[in-house]
C-alpha cells in the first residue's frame, strides 16, 4: 500500500498540529470547513474525488444566519459582490394565480436579523470559498482522490483511497455528501430515503425571461404535487428556475438530463406564468430529492461527519448549504476551545448541532407537503397563510437568528 503525503513542510510547521486534518469532499461544506479551521490556525488537506473542484446545480438561497457565517469566514464582501438580494419571498397558487403569502425582505427584515437574505449561484458560492482556501498557506487541495475507508490509530487517522493510496492526518472530517462512504462506516444506516420528488433546474439569460414573470422577488408557484420557483442570480444577470413534482420515475444521483415533455404533463393545469417559463427551457437538468432520518450521533473517535454526510435534507427550506457552513464554523470554534482534543470536540459538535439540523431536516419535509398540497388540504393551506403580515418574522426567527 502506497503512502501519499503531499503536504508541504512549511504548511505543517505553520499550523497547530504535526499532521493536517483530513477533509473528505471538496464541496461547499468541505471547503468552508478547511477555511474555518485555517482561521483557528489548523492545517488541513481536502481530498476531492472529482478531477476538478466545482459544484453542479444552480441557485441556492442564503438566509441571514448564513451571511453571519460569511463574516466569520472573511468572505462577506466577495459574496455581496456576486449575490442577488430579492425584495420578497412570495408564494402563489399555481392554479388560480392567487397570492398565498409573502415575506418582506427589506429594511425591517435586515434590521430584525442583522443581515440580508440573498440568492446565489451554487458555483459562485463554491468558487468564492475555494479562492479563499487557495489563498491560505494552511490548506492543501487534492483532486481525483476517492476515499473509500479509513483507519484510526493512537496517533491519528489514515484515509484510504480506492486505488489504495493512504493519507495520514490528525483527524478526519467527512463532507462527502448524501452518499457518504465514511457515514456508512460510522452510522451504517443504509441508503438515503428517496422522497419520490424530482427537481428539474435550468438557468435563463435575463433578456430571455418573459416580462410577466420578471421581478426582483423569489417567487414560488405552489400546485398539486408540484411547485415551481424562480429568481434572479449573479447580480441579476441570469434567471434561475426550479420545477419540482412527485414521480415514481427517477435515476439515482442528481444530474441527469430531464424530459421537457414530462414537465408539461405534470404542470398542465397550472397558470400561464408557469408555462411561460417551462416553454422557454429546451434543456433541463434533473435530480432526485433524498434525505435521511435525523440522528443524534455521527462521530467516532477522531472521525466525524459534516453537512449532507451528517444531516442530509430536502431542499424545501433552502437551508442545506447554510447548515454545512454553520457546521464548519462551530466545529472550528469548538476545536480551538477544546485545545485540539478531537474526540471531545466531535462529541460537543454533535451535541451542539443535532437538534438544529434535525429541526431543519424535519421542517423541510413539512414545507414540501405545504408547497404540494392539493384539494381540501390546499385550500386549508391558503386559508392559514393568507392575510399574514409580510413583516411578521416570528415563524422564521428560529432559523434566521442563527448561532450565538
mmCIF file of C-alpha atoms in Angstrom:
data_model
loop_
_atom_site.group_PDB
_atom_site.id
_atom_site.type_symbol
_atom_site.label_atom_id
_atom_site.label_comp_id
_atom_site.label_asym_id
_atom_site.label_seq_id
_atom_site.Cartn_x
_atom_site.Cartn_y
_atom_site.Cartn_z
ATOM 1 C CA UNK A 1 0.000 0.000 0.000
ATOM 2 C CA UNK A 2 1.497 3.316 -1.087
ATOM 3 C CA UNK A 3 1.509 6.196 1.398
ATOM 4 C CA UNK A 4 0.903 9.584 -0.197
ATOM 5 C CA UNK A 5 1.713 12.562 1.961
ATOM 6 C CA UNK A 6 1.962 15.503 -0.383
ATOM 7 C CA UNK A 7 1.809 18.027 2.430
ATOM 8 C CA UNK A 8 4.358 20.842 2.266
ATOM 9 C CA UNK A 9 6.571 21.063 5.358
ATOM 10 C CA UNK A 10 6.194 24.812 5.659
ATOM 11 C CA UNK A 11 2.403 24.373 5.770
ATOM 12 C CA UNK A 12 2.582 21.876 8.610
ATOM 13 C CA UNK A 13 5.041 23.972 10.553
ATOM 14 C CA UNK A 14 2.746 26.968 10.421
ATOM 15 C CA UNK A 15 -0.211 25.041 11.830
ATOM 16 C CA UNK A 16 -1.047 23.917 15.361
ATOM 17 C CA UNK A 17 -0.658 20.191 14.623
ATOM 18 C CA UNK A 18 2.132 17.961 13.338
ATOM 19 C CA UNK A 19 -0.289 16.435 10.805
ATOM 20 C CA UNK A 20 -3.058 18.073 8.792
ATOM 21 C CA UNK A 21 -6.738 17.422 9.399
ATOM 22 C CA UNK A 22 -8.082 15.351 6.516
ATOM 23 C CA UNK A 23 -11.287 16.653 4.938
ATOM 24 C CA UNK A 24 -13.022 14.230 2.602
ATOM 25 C CA UNK A 25 -15.017 16.114 -0.027
ATOM 26 C CA UNK A 26 -14.293 19.438 -1.686
ATOM 27 C CA UNK A 27 -17.802 20.822 -1.999
ATOM 28 C CA UNK A 28 -19.176 23.855 -0.203
ATOM 29 C CA UNK A 29 -19.109 22.176 3.210
ATOM 30 C CA UNK A 30 -15.640 20.666 2.917
ATOM 31 C CA UNK A 31 -14.021 23.868 1.659
ATOM 32 C CA UNK A 32 -15.847 26.011 4.233
ATOM 33 C CA UNK A 33 -14.589 23.661 6.937
ATOM 34 C CA UNK A 34 -10.984 23.949 5.749
ATOM 35 C CA UNK A 35 -11.316 27.734 5.674
ATOM 36 C CA UNK A 36 -12.837 27.892 9.172
ATOM 37 C CA UNK A 37 -10.097 25.635 10.557
ATOM 38 C CA UNK A 38 -7.372 27.715 8.933
ATOM 39 C CA UNK A 39 -8.648 30.797 10.718
ATOM 40 C CA UNK A 40 -8.050 28.993 14.003
ATOM 41 C CA UNK A 41 -4.530 28.006 12.945
ATOM 42 C CA UNK A 42 -5.253 24.420 11.874
ATOM 43 C CA UNK A 43 -3.785 22.955 8.686
ATOM 44 C CA UNK A 44 -5.910 20.654 6.519
ATOM 45 C CA UNK A 45 -5.859 18.704 3.293
ATOM 46 C CA UNK A 46 -9.031 18.476 1.195
ATOM 47 C CA UNK A 47 -9.437 15.233 -0.775
ATOM 48 C CA UNK A 48 -11.904 15.647 -3.639
ATOM 49 C CA UNK A 49 -12.912 12.640 -5.758
ATOM 50 C CA UNK A 50 -13.679 14.621 -8.936
ATOM 51 C CA UNK A 51 -10.935 15.681 -11.331
ATOM 52 C CA UNK A 52 -11.541 19.326 -10.505
ATOM 53 C CA UNK A 53 -13.073 21.424 -7.763
ATOM 54 C CA UNK A 54 -16.527 22.546 -8.818
ATOM 55 C CA UNK A 55 -20.233 22.481 -7.986
ATOM 56 C CA UNK A 56 -23.104 21.351 -10.149
ATOM 57 C CA UNK A 57 -26.512 22.889 -9.652
ATOM 58 C CA UNK A 58 -27.879 26.368 -9.977
ATOM 59 C CA UNK A 59 -29.319 28.815 -7.473
ATOM 60 C CA UNK A 60 -29.376 28.440 -3.713
ATOM 61 C CA UNK A 61 -30.878 30.723 -1.105
ATOM 62 C CA UNK A 62 -28.896 32.148 1.802
ATOM 63 C CA UNK A 63 -30.663 33.363 4.920
ATOM 64 C CA UNK A 64 -29.257 35.883 7.415
ATOM 65 C CA UNK A 65 -27.870 33.037 9.515
ATOM 66 C CA UNK A 66 -25.544 32.122 6.636
ATOM 67 C CA UNK A 67 -24.494 35.705 5.937
ATOM 68 C CA UNK A 68 -23.339 35.932 9.543
ATOM 69 C CA UNK A 69 -21.101 32.922 8.861
ATOM 70 C CA UNK A 70 -19.622 34.663 5.817
ATOM 71 C CA UNK A 71 -18.435 37.408 8.153
ATOM 72 C CA UNK A 72 -16.758 34.772 10.351
ATOM 73 C CA UNK A 73 -15.115 33.244 7.270
ATOM 74 C CA UNK A 74 -13.922 36.594 5.936
ATOM 75 C CA UNK A 75 -15.766 36.366 2.603
ATOM 76 C CA UNK A 76 -18.745 38.665 3.162
ATOM 77 C CA UNK A 77 -17.583 41.303 0.652
ATOM 78 C CA UNK A 78 -16.971 38.727 -2.092
ATOM 79 C CA UNK A 79 -20.436 37.234 -1.553
ATOM 80 C CA UNK A 80 -22.106 40.639 -1.688
ATOM 81 C CA UNK A 81 -20.368 41.374 -4.993
ATOM 82 C CA UNK A 82 -21.808 38.298 -6.746
ATOM 83 C CA UNK A 83 -25.136 37.508 -4.993
ATOM 84 C CA UNK A 84 -28.603 38.933 -5.683
ATOM 85 C CA UNK A 85 -30.762 40.330 -2.884
ATOM 86 C CA UNK A 86 -34.505 39.937 -3.555
ATOM 87 C CA UNK A 87 -37.250 42.191 -2.214
ATOM 88 C CA UNK A 88 -39.722 39.499 -1.132
ATOM 89 C CA UNK A 89 -40.373 35.790 -0.801
ATOM 90 C CA UNK A 90 -43.747 35.170 -2.457
ATOM 91 C CA UNK A 91 -45.929 32.060 -2.642
ATOM 92 C CA UNK A 92 -48.638 31.983 -5.312
ATOM 93 C CA UNK A 93 -51.319 29.388 -6.051
ATOM 94 C CA UNK A 94 -50.164 27.759 -9.292
ATOM 95 C CA UNK A 95 -53.740 27.039 -10.420
ATOM 96 C CA UNK A 96 -55.564 30.256 -9.559
ATOM 97 C CA UNK A 97 -52.685 32.747 -9.546
ATOM 98 C CA UNK A 98 -53.781 33.991 -6.108
ATOM 99 C CA UNK A 99 -51.021 35.226 -3.826
ATOM 100 C CA UNK A 100 -50.987 32.972 -0.770
ATOM 101 C CA UNK A 101 -48.396 34.740 1.356
ATOM 102 C CA UNK A 102 -45.202 36.772 1.245
ATOM 103 C CA UNK A 103 -42.245 37.707 3.419
ATOM 104 C CA UNK A 104 -40.890 41.226 3.059
ATOM 105 C CA UNK A 105 -37.070 41.064 2.885
ATOM 106 C CA UNK A 106 -36.487 44.796 3.024
ATOM 107 C CA UNK A 107 -35.138 47.147 5.672
ATOM 108 C CA UNK A 108 -37.244 45.735 8.530
ATOM 109 C CA UNK A 109 -36.057 42.211 7.775
ATOM 110 C CA UNK A 110 -32.405 43.265 7.694
ATOM 111 C CA UNK A 111 -32.731 45.204 10.906
ATOM 112 C CA UNK A 112 -34.510 42.323 12.641
ATOM 113 C CA UNK A 113 -31.895 39.719 11.685
ATOM 114 C CA UNK A 114 -28.839 41.990 11.363
ATOM 115 C CA UNK A 115 -28.129 40.535 7.916
ATOM 116 C CA UNK A 116 -29.817 40.213 4.485
ATOM 117 C CA UNK A 117 -31.491 37.372 2.607
ATOM 118 C CA UNK A 118 -29.705 36.594 -0.640
ATOM 119 C CA UNK A 119 -29.645 34.154 -3.531
ATOM 120 C CA UNK A 120 -26.517 32.995 -5.289
ATOM 121 C CA UNK A 121 -25.415 30.575 -7.969
ATOM 122 C CA UNK A 122 -24.029 27.488 -6.256
ATOM 123 C CA UNK A 123 -20.840 27.615 -8.307
ATOM 124 C CA UNK A 124 -20.297 31.291 -7.390
ATOM 125 C CA UNK A 125 -20.535 30.466 -3.688
ATOM 126 C CA UNK A 126 -18.218 27.499 -4.089
ATOM 127 C CA UNK A 127 -15.682 29.483 -6.134
ATOM 128 C CA UNK A 128 -15.612 32.232 -3.514
ATOM 129 C CA UNK A 129 -14.833 29.754 -0.745
ATOM 130 C CA UNK A 130 -12.278 27.892 -2.901
ATOM 131 C CA UNK A 131 -10.441 31.109 -3.724
ATOM 132 C CA UNK A 132 -10.188 31.890 -0.015
ATOM 133 C CA UNK A 133 -8.839 28.373 0.600
ATOM 134 C CA UNK A 134 -6.225 28.735 -2.144
ATOM 135 C CA UNK A 135 -5.023 31.942 -0.536
ATOM 136 C CA UNK A 136 -4.343 30.144 2.747
ATOM 137 C CA UNK A 137 -0.939 28.587 3.425
ATOM 138 C CA UNK A 138 -2.669 26.127 5.779
ATOM 139 C CA UNK A 139 -4.840 24.416 3.176
ATOM 140 C CA UNK A 140 -3.809 21.871 0.553
ATOM 141 C CA UNK A 141 -6.323 20.713 -2.054
ATOM 142 C CA UNK A 142 -6.093 17.360 -3.859
ATOM 143 C CA UNK A 143 -8.280 16.142 -6.717
ATOM 144 C CA UNK A 144 -9.036 12.667 -8.124
ATOM 145 C CA UNK A 145 -8.915 11.047 -4.688
ATOM 146 C CA UNK A 146 -11.952 8.926 -3.839
ATOM 147 C CA UNK A 147 -11.773 7.991 -0.174
ATOM 148 C CA UNK A 148 -13.489 4.676 0.489
ATOM 149 C CA UNK A 149 -12.311 3.815 4.003
ATOM 150 C CA UNK A 150 -10.261 4.973 6.964
ATOM 151 C CA UNK A 151 -8.194 3.594 9.838
ATOM 152 C CA UNK A 152 -7.936 5.268 13.217
ATOM 153 C CA UNK A 153 -4.753 4.851 15.243
ATOM 154 C CA UNK A 154 -3.423 6.154 18.521
ATOM 155 C CA UNK A 155 -1.672 8.936 16.615
ATOM 156 C CA UNK A 156 -4.374 9.981 14.149
ATOM 157 C CA UNK A 157 -6.365 8.781 11.147
ATOM 158 C CA UNK A 158 -5.406 7.465 7.725
ATOM 159 C CA UNK A 159 -7.760 7.986 4.785
ATOM 160 C CA UNK A 160 -7.689 5.151 2.249
ATOM 161 C CA UNK A 161 -8.440 5.810 -1.411
ATOM 162 C CA UNK A 162 -9.974 3.403 -3.894
ATOM 163 C CA UNK A 163 -6.547 2.962 -5.505
ATOM 164 C CA UNK A 164 -5.034 2.024 -2.118
ATOM 165 C CA UNK A 165 -3.338 5.357 -1.611
ATOM 166 C CA UNK A 166 -3.181 6.466 2.021
ATOM 167 C CA UNK A 167 -3.237 9.957 3.512
ATOM 168 C CA UNK A 168 -2.200 10.409 7.124
ATOM 169 C CA UNK A 169 -3.819 13.060 9.291
ATOM 170 C CA UNK A 170 -4.523 14.125 12.842
ATOM 171 C CA UNK A 171 -8.269 13.541 12.350
ATOM 172 C CA UNK A 172 -10.801 13.099 9.564
ATOM 173 C CA UNK A 173 -13.875 15.188 8.732
ATOM 174 C CA UNK A 174 -16.139 13.660 6.100
ATOM 175 C CA UNK A 175 -18.005 16.179 3.961
ATOM 176 C CA UNK A 176 -18.629 13.668 1.188
ATOM 177 C CA UNK A 177 -22.341 14.268 0.801
ATOM 178 C CA UNK A 178 -25.564 12.308 0.731
ATOM 179 C CA UNK A 179 -23.916 9.041 -0.358
ATOM 180 C CA UNK A 180 -21.008 9.375 2.079
ATOM 181 C CA UNK A 181 -18.648 6.406 2.184
ATOM 182 C CA UNK A 182 -17.472 7.469 5.629
ATOM 183 C CA UNK A 183 -21.016 7.661 7.020
ATOM 184 C CA UNK A 184 -21.590 4.046 6.037
ATOM 185 C CA UNK A 185 -18.657 3.060 8.297
ATOM 186 C CA UNK A 186 -19.792 5.184 11.260
ATOM 187 C CA UNK A 187 -23.597 5.213 11.174
ATOM 188 C CA UNK A 188 -24.368 2.280 8.893
ATOM 189 C CA UNK A 189 -27.949 3.290 8.135
ATOM 190 C CA UNK A 190 -28.028 2.178 4.516
ATOM 191 C CA UNK A 191 -29.146 4.185 1.516
ATOM 192 C CA UNK A 192 -30.792 7.608 1.742
ATOM 193 C CA UNK A 193 -34.575 7.961 1.834
ATOM 194 C CA UNK A 194 -35.968 8.669 -1.625
ATOM 195 C CA UNK A 195 -38.749 11.239 -1.328
ATOM 196 C CA UNK A 196 -40.495 10.463 -4.613
ATOM 197 C CA UNK A 197 -39.953 14.086 -5.697
ATOM 198 C CA UNK A 198 -37.923 15.066 -8.736
ATOM 199 C CA UNK A 199 -36.470 18.519 -9.304
ATOM 200 C CA UNK A 200 -35.657 19.971 -12.713
ATOM 201 C CA UNK A 201 -33.444 23.030 -12.865
ATOM 202 C CA UNK A 202 -32.403 25.457 -15.561
ATOM 203 C CA UNK A 203 -30.945 28.943 -15.955
ATOM 204 C CA UNK A 204 -32.008 31.591 -18.481
ATOM 205 C CA UNK A 205 -30.184 34.732 -19.627
ATOM 206 C CA UNK A 206 -32.086 37.622 -18.103
ATOM 207 C CA UNK A 207 -33.083 39.049 -21.500
ATOM 208 C CA UNK A 208 -34.925 35.823 -22.358
ATOM 209 C CA UNK A 209 -37.223 35.920 -19.318
ATOM 210 C CA UNK A 210 -40.872 36.705 -20.205
ATOM 211 C CA UNK A 211 -41.864 40.130 -18.904
ATOM 212 C CA UNK A 212 -44.886 38.945 -16.840
ATOM 213 C CA UNK A 213 -42.651 36.826 -14.565
ATOM 214 C CA UNK A 214 -39.583 39.080 -14.408
ATOM 215 C CA UNK A 215 -39.242 40.749 -10.999
ATOM 216 C CA UNK A 216 -36.862 41.173 -8.083
ATOM 217 C CA UNK A 217 -38.534 38.589 -5.842
ATOM 218 C CA UNK A 218 -38.149 34.901 -5.077
ATOM 219 C CA UNK A 219 -41.460 33.533 -6.363
ATOM 220 C CA UNK A 220 -42.860 30.067 -5.683
ATOM 221 C CA UNK A 221 -45.888 28.721 -7.577
ATOM 222 C CA UNK A 222 -47.453 26.033 -5.359
ATOM 223 C CA UNK A 223 -49.545 23.407 -7.137
ATOM 224 C CA UNK A 224 -50.969 19.938 -6.510
ATOM 225 C CA UNK A 225 -47.912 17.728 -6.064
ATOM 226 C CA UNK A 226 -45.810 20.321 -7.884
ATOM 227 C CA UNK A 227 -44.129 23.647 -7.421
ATOM 228 C CA UNK A 228 -42.016 25.995 -9.493
ATOM 229 C CA UNK A 229 -39.664 28.602 -8.049
ATOM 230 C CA UNK A 230 -37.765 31.348 -9.845
ATOM 231 C CA UNK A 231 -35.471 34.251 -9.051
ATOM 232 C CA UNK A 232 -32.565 36.293 -10.387
ATOM 233 C CA UNK A 233 -28.951 35.290 -9.852
ATOM 234 C CA UNK A 234 -25.468 36.742 -10.332
ATOM 235 C CA UNK A 235 -26.280 40.387 -9.593
ATOM 236 C CA UNK A 236 -29.499 39.984 -11.618
ATOM 237 C CA UNK A 237 -27.789 38.882 -14.850
ATOM 238 C CA UNK A 238 -29.353 35.402 -15.096
ATOM 239 C CA UNK A 239 -32.629 33.785 -14.033
ATOM 240 C CA UNK A 240 -32.888 30.553 -12.027
ATOM 241 C CA UNK A 241 -35.829 28.175 -12.459
ATOM 242 C CA UNK A 242 -36.544 25.010 -10.468
ATOM 243 C CA UNK A 243 -39.572 22.808 -11.118
ATOM 244 C CA UNK A 244 -40.411 20.027 -8.642
ATOM 245 C CA UNK A 245 -43.034 17.286 -8.891
ATOM 246 C CA UNK A 246 -43.927 13.890 -7.472
ATOM 247 C CA UNK A 247 -42.840 10.952 -9.600
ATOM 248 C CA UNK A 248 -42.101 7.251 -9.401
ATOM 249 C CA UNK A 249 -39.621 7.548 -12.282
ATOM 250 C CA UNK A 250 -36.122 8.507 -11.275
ATOM 251 C CA UNK A 251 -32.434 7.811 -11.660
ATOM 252 C CA UNK A 252 -30.163 7.650 -8.656
ATOM 253 C CA UNK A 253 -27.935 10.649 -8.445
ATOM 254 C CA UNK A 254 -28.943 14.158 -9.304
ATOM 255 C CA UNK A 255 -27.555 15.395 -12.577
ATOM 256 C CA UNK A 256 -29.304 13.512 -15.380
ATOM 257 C CA UNK A 257 -30.926 15.279 -18.309
ATOM 258 C CA UNK A 258 -34.650 15.803 -17.840
ATOM 259 C CA UNK A 259 -37.576 15.427 -20.230
ATOM 260 C CA UNK A 260 -39.410 18.697 -21.056
ATOM 261 C CA UNK A 261 -42.494 16.679 -22.090
ATOM 262 C CA UNK A 262 -42.736 15.235 -18.575
ATOM 263 C CA UNK A 263 -42.686 18.749 -17.167
ATOM 264 C CA UNK A 264 -45.533 19.838 -19.410
ATOM 265 C CA UNK A 265 -47.623 16.865 -18.325
ATOM 266 C CA UNK A 266 -47.081 17.441 -14.608
ATOM 267 C CA UNK A 267 -47.835 21.179 -14.771
ATOM 268 C CA UNK A 268 -50.539 21.074 -17.472
ATOM 269 C CA UNK A 269 -53.344 22.626 -15.382
ATOM 270 C CA UNK A 270 -51.303 25.472 -13.979
ATOM 271 C CA UNK A 271 -51.104 29.197 -14.655
ATOM 272 C CA UNK A 272 -49.812 30.741 -17.923
ATOM 273 C CA UNK A 273 -46.963 32.336 -15.962
ATOM 274 C CA UNK A 274 -45.709 28.855 -15.057
ATOM 275 C CA UNK A 275 -45.867 27.665 -18.664
ATOM 276 C CA UNK A 276 -44.129 30.788 -19.922
ATOM 277 C CA UNK A 277 -41.050 29.628 -18.088
ATOM 278 C CA UNK A 278 -41.393 25.936 -18.839
ATOM 279 C CA UNK A 279 -41.685 26.729 -22.547
ATOM 280 C CA UNK A 280 -38.515 28.806 -22.561
ATOM 281 C CA UNK A 281 -36.304 25.925 -21.488
ATOM 282 C CA UNK A 282 -35.033 23.431 -24.046
ATOM 283 C CA UNK A 283 -32.576 21.553 -21.860
ATOM 284 C CA UNK A 284 -33.272 20.746 -18.201
ATOM 285 C CA UNK A 285 -31.095 19.000 -15.641
ATOM 286 C CA UNK A 286 -32.859 16.879 -13.051
ATOM 287 C CA UNK A 287 -32.131 15.333 -9.700
ATOM 288 C CA UNK A 288 -33.930 13.046 -7.296
ATOM 289 C CA UNK A 289 -34.660 14.561 -3.886
ATOM 290 C CA UNK A 290 -33.458 12.431 -0.974
ATOM 291 C CA UNK A 291 -32.771 12.854 2.722
ATOM 292 C CA UNK A 292 -32.252 10.744 5.843
ATOM 293 C CA UNK A 293 -33.798 10.480 9.254
ATOM 294 C CA UNK A 294 -32.230 12.876 11.776
ATOM 295 C CA UNK A 295 -29.663 11.234 14.035
ATOM 296 C CA UNK A 296 -28.009 12.271 17.290
ATOM 297 C CA UNK A 297 -24.522 10.819 16.770
ATOM 298 C CA UNK A 298 -22.338 10.978 13.653
ATOM 299 C CA UNK A 299 -18.808 10.776 15.093
ATOM 300 C CA UNK A 300 -16.458 8.021 16.149
ATOM 301 C CA UNK A 301 -13.188 8.794 17.851
ATOM 302 C CA UNK A 302 -11.211 11.198 15.670
ATOM 303 C CA UNK A 303 -13.666 10.949 12.755
ATOM 304 C CA UNK A 304 -16.828 12.990 12.215
ATOM 305 C CA UNK A 305 -19.304 13.964 9.513
ATOM 306 C CA UNK A 306 -20.292 17.393 8.226
ATOM 307 C CA UNK A 307 -23.084 18.814 6.077
ATOM 308 C CA UNK A 308 -25.091 16.351 3.981
ATOM 309 C CA UNK A 309 -22.942 13.467 5.175
ATOM 310 C CA UNK A 310 -24.260 14.105 8.697
ATOM 311 C CA UNK A 311 -27.758 15.525 8.139
ATOM 312 C CA UNK A 312 -28.972 15.489 4.510
ATOM 313 C CA UNK A 313 -32.220 17.362 3.993
ATOM 314 C CA UNK A 314 -34.770 18.096 1.307
ATOM 315 C CA UNK A 315 -34.336 21.484 -0.341
ATOM 316 C CA UNK A 316 -37.739 22.929 0.648
ATOM 317 C CA UNK A 317 -36.349 25.064 3.457
ATOM 318 C CA UNK A 318 -33.416 26.238 1.308
ATOM 319 C CA UNK A 319 -31.034 25.586 4.201
ATOM 320 C CA UNK A 320 -28.726 22.699 3.273
ATOM 321 C CA UNK A 321 -25.654 24.715 2.272
ATOM 322 C CA UNK A 322 -26.196 27.042 5.214
ATOM 323 C CA UNK A 323 -26.212 24.167 7.697
ATOM 324 C CA UNK A 324 -22.929 22.839 6.278
ATOM 325 C CA UNK A 325 -21.328 26.285 6.613
ATOM 326 C CA UNK A 326 -22.634 26.615 10.176
ATOM 327 C CA UNK A 327 -21.216 23.150 10.946
ATOM 328 C CA UNK A 328 -17.816 24.327 9.749
ATOM 329 C CA UNK A 329 -17.686 27.442 11.898
ATOM 330 C CA UNK A 330 -18.960 25.626 15.000
ATOM 331 C CA UNK A 331 -16.538 22.740 14.598
ATOM 332 C CA UNK A 332 -13.513 25.037 14.223
ATOM 333 C CA UNK A 333 -14.502 27.103 17.247
ATOM 334 C CA UNK A 334 -15.006 24.015 19.397
ATOM 335 C CA UNK A 335 -11.682 22.516 18.349
ATOM 336 C CA UNK A 336 -9.890 25.659 19.472
ATOM 337 C CA UNK A 337 -11.900 25.799 22.721
ATOM 338 C CA UNK A 338 -11.062 22.149 23.473
ATOM 339 C CA UNK A 339 -7.343 22.684 22.864
ATOM 340 C CA UNK A 340 -7.241 20.410 19.785
ATOM 341 C CA UNK A 341 -8.809 17.416 21.557
ATOM 342 C CA UNK A 342 -10.632 15.836 18.618
ATOM 343 C CA UNK A 343 -12.687 13.225 20.433
ATOM 344 C CA UNK A 344 -14.047 15.762 22.919
ATOM 345 C CA UNK A 345 -14.604 18.313 20.165
ATOM 346 C CA UNK A 346 -16.513 15.935 17.922
ATOM 347 C CA UNK A 347 -18.810 14.909 20.776
ATOM 348 C CA UNK A 348 -19.509 18.562 21.627
ATOM 349 C CA UNK A 349 -20.013 19.329 17.933
ATOM 350 C CA UNK A 350 -22.736 16.674 17.674
ATOM 351 C CA UNK A 351 -24.431 17.898 20.839
ATOM 352 C CA UNK A 352 -24.354 21.475 19.602
ATOM 353 C CA UNK A 353 -25.707 20.731 16.131
ATOM 354 C CA UNK A 354 -28.055 17.734 16.106
ATOM 355 C CA UNK A 355 -31.251 19.430 17.308
ATOM 356 C CA UNK A 356 -30.860 22.423 14.997
ATOM 357 C CA UNK A 357 -30.038 20.351 11.930
ATOM 358 C CA UNK A 358 -32.695 17.777 12.836
ATOM 359 C CA UNK A 359 -35.273 20.553 13.035
ATOM 360 C CA UNK A 360 -34.272 21.744 9.557
ATOM 361 C CA UNK A 361 -34.495 18.195 8.188
ATOM 362 C CA UNK A 362 -37.956 17.702 9.666
ATOM 363 C CA UNK A 363 -39.281 21.155 8.764
ATOM 364 C CA UNK A 364 -38.095 20.762 5.173
ATOM 365 C CA UNK A 365 -40.304 17.704 4.795
ATOM 366 C CA UNK A 366 -43.269 19.637 6.203
ATOM 367 C CA UNK A 367 -42.645 22.521 3.806
ATOM 368 C CA UNK A 368 -42.691 20.058 0.911
ATOM 369 C CA UNK A 369 -46.161 18.938 1.972
ATOM 370 C CA UNK A 370 -47.304 22.560 2.233
ATOM 371 C CA UNK A 371 -45.969 23.505 -1.190
ATOM 372 C CA UNK A 372 -47.544 20.477 -2.866
ATOM 373 C CA UNK A 373 -50.888 20.439 -1.066
ATOM 374 C CA UNK A 374 -53.932 19.654 -3.202
ATOM 375 C CA UNK A 375 -57.711 19.721 -2.809
ATOM 376 C CA UNK A 376 -59.061 20.464 0.663
ATOM 377 C CA UNK A 377 -55.552 20.467 2.138
ATOM 378 C CA UNK A 378 -54.514 23.057 -0.425
ATOM 379 C CA UNK A 379 -57.479 25.250 0.468
ATOM 380 C CA UNK A 380 -56.668 24.936 4.161
ATOM 381 C CA UNK A 381 -53.051 25.904 3.478
ATOM 382 C CA UNK A 382 -54.152 29.036 1.643
ATOM 383 C CA UNK A 383 -56.633 29.940 4.370
ATOM 384 C CA UNK A 384 -53.991 29.528 7.082
ATOM 385 C CA UNK A 385 -51.264 31.503 5.313
ATOM 386 C CA UNK A 386 -53.174 34.250 3.529
ATOM 387 C CA UNK A 387 -53.502 37.580 5.279
ATOM 388 C CA UNK A 388 -50.308 37.129 7.262
ATOM 389 C CA UNK A 389 -48.275 40.256 7.924
ATOM 390 C CA UNK A 390 -45.312 40.201 5.467
ATOM 391 C CA UNK A 391 -43.178 41.740 8.213
ATOM 392 C CA UNK A 392 -44.035 39.204 10.899
ATOM 393 C CA UNK A 393 -40.823 37.208 11.135
ATOM 394 C CA UNK A 394 -41.611 35.153 14.223
ATOM 395 C CA UNK A 395 -42.063 31.926 12.257
ATOM 396 C CA UNK A 396 -38.578 32.039 10.721
ATOM 397 C CA UNK A 397 -36.652 33.533 13.631
ATOM 398 C CA UNK A 398 -35.536 30.122 14.922
ATOM 399 C CA UNK A 399 -33.611 29.608 11.677
ATOM 400 C CA UNK A 400 -32.525 33.093 10.651
ATOM 401 C CA UNK A 401 -31.358 34.305 14.065
ATOM 402 C CA UNK A 402 -28.546 31.851 13.536
ATOM 403 C CA UNK A 403 -25.849 30.955 16.022
ATOM 404 C CA UNK A 404 -24.729 32.732 19.148
#
